[in-house]
Short mmCIF file of C-alpha atoms in Angstrom, two decimals:
data_model
loop_
_atom_site.label_atom_id
_atom_site.label_comp_id
_atom_site.label_asym_id
_atom_site.label_seq_id
_atom_site.Cartn_x
_atom_site.Cartn_y
_atom_site.Cartn_z
CA ALA O 35 109.25 81.62 37.96
CA ALA O 36 107.64 82.44 41.12
CA ILE O 37 109.35 85.47 43.44
CA ALA O 38 108.70 85.32 47.58
CA LEU O 39 107.48 88.67 48.15
CA CYS O 40 107.97 89.38 52.06
CA LEU O 41 106.93 92.85 53.19
CA ILE O 42 107.20 93.75 57.56
CA ALA O 43 105.61 97.10 58.42
CA ALA O 44 108.92 98.13 59.87
CA GLY O 45 111.18 95.86 56.45
CA CYS O 46 112.16 92.89 55.37
CA SER O 47 116.51 93.94 54.57
CA ARG O 48 117.12 90.08 54.30
CA ILE O 49 115.33 88.59 51.43
CA ARG O 50 117.20 89.35 48.30
CA SER O 51 119.72 87.13 50.03
CA GLU O 52 117.76 85.11 51.08
CA ILE O 53 115.88 84.62 47.45
CA ASN O 54 118.91 83.26 46.21
CA GLU O 55 119.40 80.60 49.36
CA THR O 56 116.27 79.77 49.55
CA ARG O 57 116.18 78.98 45.06
CA LYS O 58 115.45 75.24 45.51
CA GLU O 59 112.62 75.39 48.04
CA ILE O 60 110.48 77.79 46.07
CA ASN O 61 110.67 76.77 43.00
CA ALA O 62 109.38 72.98 44.36
CA LEU O 63 106.71 75.33 45.90
CA ASP O 64 105.47 76.46 42.65
CA SER O 65 103.40 72.90 41.82
CA ALA O 66 102.05 73.27 44.99
CA PRO O 67 97.70 74.05 44.76
CA PRO O 68 97.27 76.98 43.91
CA VAL O 69 94.89 77.62 47.00
CA TRP O 70 97.18 76.70 50.31
CA SER O 71 95.96 75.80 54.34
CA PRO O 72 98.76 73.93 55.79
CA PRO O 73 100.56 73.91 58.63
CA ALA O 74 102.56 77.29 59.80
CA ASN O 75 105.98 74.77 58.98
CA GLU O 76 105.01 74.34 55.88
CA SER O 77 103.72 77.44 54.81
CA PRO O 78 104.83 79.31 51.44
CA HIS O 79 104.16 82.12 52.99
CA LEU O 80 106.59 81.82 55.67
CA ALA O 81 109.77 80.36 53.07
CA PHE O 82 111.99 82.84 55.14
CA GLY O 83 110.29 82.18 58.27
CA ASN O 84 108.13 83.33 60.99
CA PRO O 85 109.74 86.98 61.45
CA SER O 86 108.88 87.63 64.97
CA ASN O 87 107.37 84.21 65.44
CA ALA O 88 104.24 84.92 65.95
CA GLU O 89 101.45 82.50 67.35
CA LEU O 90 98.33 81.79 67.98
CA SER O 91 98.63 82.03 72.46
CA ASP O 92 100.50 86.17 71.80
CA ARG O 93 97.34 88.59 71.86
CA ASN O 94 100.41 91.08 70.33
CA ASN O 95 101.47 88.96 67.99
CA PHE O 96 98.86 86.69 67.13
CA LEU O 97 99.43 84.23 64.00
CA ILE O 98 96.97 84.15 60.66
CA LEU O 99 97.85 82.03 58.23
CA GLY O 100 95.41 82.28 55.34
CA ASP O 101 95.48 80.89 52.55
CA GLY O 102 96.70 83.88 50.44
CA HIS O 103 99.26 85.23 53.07
CA ALA O 104 100.32 85.57 56.52
CA ILE O 105 99.91 88.16 59.37
CA SER O 106 101.15 88.76 62.50
CA TYR O 107 98.29 90.63 63.89
CA ASN O 108 98.68 92.90 66.89
CA ASP O 109 95.14 93.43 69.61
CA SER O 110 96.13 96.50 70.81
CA ARG O 111 96.71 97.93 67.97
CA GLY O 112 94.09 96.75 65.98
CA THR O 113 97.11 96.50 62.64
CA ALA O 114 99.05 93.76 61.39
CA ASN O 115 102.87 93.51 62.73
CA TRP O 116 104.21 92.03 58.90
CA ALA O 117 102.33 90.08 56.44
CA ALA O 118 104.01 87.67 54.72
CA TRP O 119 103.09 86.07 51.17
CA ARG O 120 103.91 84.78 47.48
CA THR O 121 103.43 85.15 44.13
CA THR O 122 103.15 83.20 41.53
CA ARG O 123 101.64 84.08 37.43
CA ALA O 124 98.90 81.77 38.61
CA ASP O 125 97.67 84.39 41.59
CA LEU O 126 98.48 87.39 38.37
CA GLY O 127 95.12 87.66 36.64
CA GLU O 128 92.58 90.34 35.28
CA ARG O 129 90.98 93.27 38.08
CA LEU O 130 88.65 91.76 39.61
CA PRO O 131 85.21 93.64 41.01
CA ARG O 132 86.40 95.09 44.47
CA PRO O 133 84.60 93.33 47.45
CA ASP O 134 84.08 95.84 49.94
CA PHE O 135 86.47 96.24 53.47
CA ARG O 136 85.46 93.99 56.82
CA PRO O 137 86.49 92.51 60.03
CA ASP O 138 88.43 89.48 59.78
CA PRO O 139 86.68 86.20 60.65
CA ARG O 140 89.44 84.40 61.76
CA LEU O 141 90.39 86.16 64.39
CA PRO O 142 89.13 84.62 67.88
CA SER O 143 86.62 86.34 69.93
CA GLY O 144 87.49 88.84 71.97
CA PHE O 145 89.95 90.09 69.75
CA ARG O 146 90.10 94.13 68.27
CA ARG O 147 88.20 94.53 65.17
CA ILE O 148 88.39 97.04 62.55
CA GLU O 149 86.12 98.32 60.18
CA TYR O 150 86.34 100.13 57.58
CA PHE O 151 84.65 103.12 59.00
CA HIS O 152 87.48 104.04 61.46
CA TYR O 153 89.38 104.86 58.70
CA SER O 154 86.20 107.17 57.51
CA GLY O 155 88.40 110.76 58.44
CA SER O 156 91.15 109.69 59.89
CA GLY O 157 92.69 111.12 56.85
CA PHE O 158 94.41 107.78 55.67
CA ASP O 159 94.33 105.53 53.51
CA ARG O 160 93.33 101.67 53.85
CA GLY O 161 96.22 100.48 52.35
CA HIS O 162 96.78 96.79 51.46
CA LEU O 163 99.57 95.22 53.31
CA VAL O 164 99.66 92.08 50.61
CA PRO O 165 98.21 93.84 47.33
CA SER O 166 94.73 93.02 46.36
CA ALA O 167 96.32 92.66 42.97
CA ASP O 168 98.84 90.23 43.51
CA ARG O 169 95.37 87.42 43.88
CA PHE O 170 93.92 88.48 40.85
CA GLY O 171 93.66 85.15 40.01
CA HIS O 172 91.69 84.09 42.29
CA ARG O 173 88.43 85.81 44.21
CA LYS O 174 88.41 84.04 47.22
CA LEU O 175 92.69 84.92 47.69
CA ASN O 176 91.41 89.21 46.49
CA GLU O 177 89.07 88.93 49.29
CA GLU O 178 90.99 87.96 51.77
CA THR O 179 93.25 91.09 51.04
CA PHE O 180 90.12 92.76 51.82
CA TYR O 181 90.07 91.69 55.56
CA MET O 182 90.85 94.70 57.82
CA THR O 183 93.55 92.57 59.50
CA ASN O 184 95.51 93.27 56.06
CA ILE O 185 95.05 97.30 55.60
CA VAL O 186 97.29 99.86 57.92
CA PRO O 187 95.90 103.15 57.88
CA GLN O 188 98.75 104.93 54.90
CA THR O 189 99.16 108.11 53.35
CA GLY O 190 97.34 109.14 50.32
CA SER O 191 100.93 110.47 49.35
CA LEU O 192 102.70 107.12 50.19
CA ASN O 193 99.93 104.19 49.02
CA GLN O 194 99.31 106.00 45.81
CA PHE O 195 102.16 106.25 44.74
CA PRO O 196 105.54 105.06 45.89
CA TRP O 197 104.05 102.10 47.09
CA GLU O 198 101.93 101.45 44.16
CA LYS O 199 104.92 101.29 42.21
CA LEU O 200 106.42 98.18 45.05
CA GLU O 201 103.87 96.86 44.48
CA SER O 202 104.10 97.11 40.60
CA PHE O 203 107.61 96.32 40.13
CA SER O 204 107.25 93.35 42.33
CA ARG O 205 104.25 92.19 39.99
CA SER O 206 106.64 92.28 36.63
CA LEU O 207 109.26 89.98 38.53
CA VAL O 208 107.03 87.73 39.02
#
C-alpha cells in the first residue's frame, strides 16, 4: 500500500478527501519503477495536481520536478513555496549516511542559490520538507532531499518534535 503525501508550506487541506478519490490512480502508480523522470502531468509526486500551477517560466513559482519529489521554488525568497512527494514501502529502508546540504544543481543559472551556511547562526534548523527518511531506500533520492531547495528554516522546537512526529506517523502509514 502506498500513501501520497503532499505537504505544502501553507498547508494542504484537501489531501484526505483526495486520497479516497484517487485510490485507483495511486495503486496503479505502485507498479512504476522506483526512480522517475516523467513529464509534470505524469509525475506520481503531483497525483493531486500542481497546487500553484508552478512552471518553468515563473522565477517565484518555478517547478522543479525531481526523481523523488516536486517543488515550487521561490527565487526571491530563496526557499520552496511547497513540496509534494509520494512514499511507498520501496522508498523506506535502513538509515543512510547523511549527505552534505548543497545548492540545488537543477536551478537555472542566475537563480538564487542558498548554501548550507546561510542558516549558520540564524537560530533556525535546516528543516527538510521532503523527509530524508522517506528516501532511505534510494541513495540518489535521499541525496536529493539535502538540496537546499528542499530546506526551510524551522525552529528546533518544531523541526525536532512535532514535525518529526508527523513525518514518523506518515511513514508508519506506508
